Tab-separated table of C-alpha atoms in Angstrom:
chain	number	residue	atom	x	y	z
A	1	MET	CA	-0.682	-28.342	-30.859
A	2	LEU	CA	-2.960	-25.555	-29.424
A	3	PHE	CA	-4.254	-24.595	-33.001
A	4	ASP	CA	-4.807	-28.350	-33.512
A	5	ALA	CA	-6.821	-28.864	-30.654
A	6	LEU	CA	-8.613	-25.563	-31.130
A	7	GLY	CA	-9.466	-27.006	-34.732
A	8	GLU	CA	-12.107	-25.109	-36.928
A	9	ALA	CA	-13.784	-23.487	-34.081
A	10	THR	CA	-14.315	-19.768	-34.606
A	11	ALA	CA	-15.839	-16.929	-32.578
A	12	THR	CA	-19.641	-16.647	-32.276
A	13	ASP	CA	-21.993	-13.895	-30.980
A	14	ASP	CA	-19.802	-12.137	-28.413
A	15	ARG	CA	-17.081	-14.612	-27.729
A	16	GLN	CA	-13.725	-13.955	-29.287
A	17	VAL	CA	-10.037	-15.427	-28.937
A	18	LEU	CA	-7.219	-13.152	-28.670
A	19	ILE	CA	-3.852	-14.510	-28.937
A	20	THR	CA	-0.667	-12.934	-27.530
A	21	SER	CA	2.360	-12.807	-29.932
A	22	ALA	CA	5.938	-12.035	-29.191
A	23	LEU	CA	6.131	-10.735	-32.800
A	24	LEU	CA	2.782	-8.773	-33.284
A	25	GLY	CA	1.360	-7.969	-29.846
A	26	VAL	CA	-2.248	-9.207	-29.908
A	27	VAL	CA	-4.025	-10.949	-32.984
A	28	ALA	CA	-7.217	-12.371	-33.446
A	29	ALA	CA	-7.625	-16.084	-33.824
A	30	GLY	CA	-8.646	-15.957	-37.546
A	31	ASP	CA	-5.797	-13.459	-38.525
A	32	ARG	CA	-3.091	-14.623	-41.020
A	33	ILE	CA	0.442	-14.102	-39.414
A	34	PRO	CA	3.810	-14.977	-40.915
A	35	ALA	CA	5.648	-18.037	-39.486
A	36	TYR	CA	8.390	-16.950	-36.938
A	37	ARG	CA	10.241	-18.024	-34.062
A	38	LEU	CA	10.223	-15.375	-31.353
A	39	SER	CA	9.065	-16.142	-27.601
A	40	ALA	CA	7.915	-13.846	-24.969
A	41	GLY	CA	11.269	-14.786	-23.269
A	42	SER	CA	13.528	-13.706	-26.231
A	43	ASP	CA	16.019	-11.221	-25.869
A	44	LEU	CA	16.263	-8.831	-28.684
A	45	HIS	CA	19.506	-6.588	-29.002
A	46	ARG	CA	18.191	-3.075	-28.646
A	47	LEU	CA	14.705	-3.741	-26.958
A	48	GLY	CA	15.588	-6.303	-24.321
A	49	GLN	CA	13.401	-8.938	-23.233
A	50	VAL	CA	10.278	-9.095	-25.645
A	51	GLY	CA	7.644	-9.977	-22.928
A	52	PRO	CA	8.585	-6.717	-20.733
A	53	TRP	CA	8.977	-4.703	-23.825
A	54	TRP	CA	5.123	-5.445	-24.873
A	55	ARG	CA	3.718	-4.834	-21.298
A	56	PRO	CA	3.351	-1.042	-21.653
A	57	HIS	CA	2.134	-1.265	-25.279
A	58	LEU	CA	-0.750	-3.704	-24.434
A	59	ALA	CA	-1.568	-2.384	-21.060
A	60	PRO	CA	-4.514	-0.327	-22.308
A	61	LEU	CA	-6.099	-3.248	-24.080
A	62	GLY	CA	-5.523	-5.284	-21.053
A	63	ALA	CA	-7.422	-2.671	-18.995
A	64	GLN	CA	-10.370	-2.486	-21.541
A	65	ILE	CA	-10.737	-6.211	-21.541
A	66	SER	CA	-10.702	-6.142	-17.593
A	67	ALA	CA	-13.147	-3.462	-17.737
A	68	SER	CA	-15.697	-5.239	-19.944
A	69	GLY	CA	-17.496	-6.977	-17.337
A	70	ARG	CA	-17.433	-10.401	-19.155
A	71	LEU	CA	-16.199	-13.652	-18.107
A	72	VAL	CA	-12.479	-13.619	-19.529
A	73	VAL	CA	-10.350	-16.986	-19.753
A	74	ASP	CA	-6.720	-16.448	-19.834
A	75	ALA	CA	-5.087	-19.735	-21.194
A	76	ARG	CA	-1.645	-18.044	-21.747
A	77	SER	CA	1.478	-19.265	-20.273
A	78	GLY	CA	3.032	-16.995	-17.643
A	79	ALA	CA	5.410	-15.460	-20.121
A	80	TYR	CA	2.732	-14.287	-22.255
A	81	ARG	CA	0.428	-13.373	-19.418
A	82	SER	CA	3.093	-10.875	-18.171
A	83	MET	CA	3.064	-9.269	-21.666
A	84	MET	CA	-0.725	-8.111	-21.038
A	85	PRO	CA	-2.150	-8.704	-17.591
A	86	VAL	CA	-5.891	-8.853	-17.714
A	87	ALA	CA	-7.114	-8.290	-14.065
A	88	GLY	CA	-9.919	-10.649	-13.015
A	89	ALA	CA	-9.387	-13.426	-15.626
A	90	ILE	CA	-9.882	-16.781	-15.048
A	91	ARG	CA	-6.252	-18.176	-15.487
A	92	VAL	CA	-5.993	-21.797	-16.880
A	93	ASP	CA	-3.180	-24.273	-15.639
A	94	ALA	CA	-2.650	-27.859	-16.438
A	95	VAL	CA	-1.168	-30.719	-14.178
A	96	VAL	CA	-0.829	-34.130	-14.181
A	97	GLU	CA	-1.178	-36.227	-10.910
A	98	ARG	CA	0.283	-39.644	-10.344
A	99	GLY	CA	0.289	-41.110	-6.805
A	100	GLY	CA	-1.261	-37.908	-5.312
A	101	ARG	CA	1.582	-35.660	-6.310
A	102	ARG	CA	1.056	-32.881	-8.863
A	103	GLN	CA	3.359	-31.666	-11.539
A	104	VAL	CA	2.927	-28.798	-14.131
A	105	VAL	CA	2.213	-30.117	-17.628
A	106	SER	CA	4.335	-28.247	-20.176
A	107	HIS	CA	3.712	-30.461	-23.390
A	108	ASP	CA	0.028	-31.427	-23.341
A	109	ALA	CA	-0.983	-27.926	-21.772
A	110	LYS	CA	-1.313	-26.370	-25.227
A	111	ARG	CA	-3.591	-29.219	-26.432
A	112	TYR	CA	-5.572	-28.778	-23.032
A	113	ARG	CA	-5.891	-25.168	-23.407
A	114	GLY	CA	-6.803	-25.586	-27.097
A	115	LEU	CA	-9.631	-28.229	-26.358
A	116	LEU	CA	-10.981	-25.779	-23.621
A	117	GLY	CA	-11.043	-22.834	-26.363
A	118	ARG	CA	-12.897	-25.216	-28.907
A	119	ALA	CA	-15.355	-25.899	-26.219
A	120	LEU	CA	-15.806	-22.198	-25.295
A	121	LEU	CA	-16.213	-21.210	-28.929
A	122	THR	CA	-18.822	-23.955	-29.802
A	123	ALA	CA	-20.748	-24.420	-26.487
A	124	GLU	CA	-24.547	-23.602	-27.058
A	125	THR	CA	-24.169	-20.811	-24.611
A	126	ALA	CA	-21.025	-18.907	-23.419
A	127	PRO	CA	-20.305	-19.403	-19.587
A	128	THR	CA	-20.935	-16.166	-17.746
A	129	THR	CA	-19.717	-17.402	-14.250
A	130	PRO	CA	-16.293	-19.406	-13.096
A	131	THR	CA	-18.552	-22.376	-11.821
A	132	GLN	CA	-20.247	-22.741	-15.353
A	133	LEU	CA	-16.598	-22.462	-16.770
A	134	ARG	CA	-15.640	-25.493	-14.722
A	135	GLN	CA	-18.633	-27.270	-15.600
A	136	LEU	CA	-17.862	-26.985	-19.213
A	137	ALA	CA	-14.337	-27.864	-18.821
A	138	ALA	CA	-15.392	-30.855	-16.687
A	139	ASP	CA	-17.751	-31.928	-19.542
A	140	LEU	CA	-15.201	-31.692	-22.262
A	141	LEU	CA	-12.324	-33.266	-20.853
A	142	GLY	CA	-13.487	-37.066	-20.613
A	143	PRO	CA	-12.109	-39.918	-18.557
A	144	GLY	CA	-9.074	-39.262	-16.323
A	145	LEU	CA	-9.170	-35.619	-17.162
A	146	GLU	CA	-10.891	-33.272	-14.822
A	147	ALA	CA	-11.238	-29.421	-14.120
A	148	GLU	CA	-11.103	-27.818	-10.614
A	149	LEU	CA	-11.892	-24.340	-9.753
A	150	ASP	CA	-9.130	-22.589	-7.283
A	151	GLY	CA	-10.281	-19.087	-6.815
A	152	GLN	CA	-9.480	-17.471	-9.979
A	153	VAL	CA	-7.667	-20.239	-11.523
A	154	LEU	CA	-9.242	-23.156	-13.566
A	155	VAL	CA	-6.973	-26.207	-13.129
A	156	LEU	CA	-7.114	-29.044	-15.738
A	157	VAL	CA	-5.848	-32.199	-13.974
A	158	ASP	CA	-4.898	-35.285	-15.950
A	159	ARG	CA	-5.136	-38.301	-13.541
A	160	ARG	CA	-4.675	-40.977	-16.463
A	161	ASP	CA	-2.167	-43.647	-15.571
């Protein structure tokens, strides 16, 4: 779903997409990888849970990304964020709001994140601040879908009935 929404968008100038993989660690969006079924929450006999196993291996890359000084948009789910924390990144959450009550979106969250990824990669200029990121997301989402900025969290809100 995420890759369908991301479409053919590819990294341009200094923009890049990194994907946290339970099997391979971190891969670039254009990397060819084998089909597999392993999640960050999977338990492997001798290694234990996949996510915590990767954390010390990926920590140097997370620190390097954090120190880059660039706006970093982290659209990963919680289990994958725990594999490689990136301090200062803007986290992306998706919620559905009905009758004033919000619930976390699980199924469509990947699609929303993919759409945001495509917008980030195809925008004329990359956002450099959280406010610019929120505006880009708001322009992308269309009727019934809104973007809110709550500190270091970009919340994609589905208010469609």
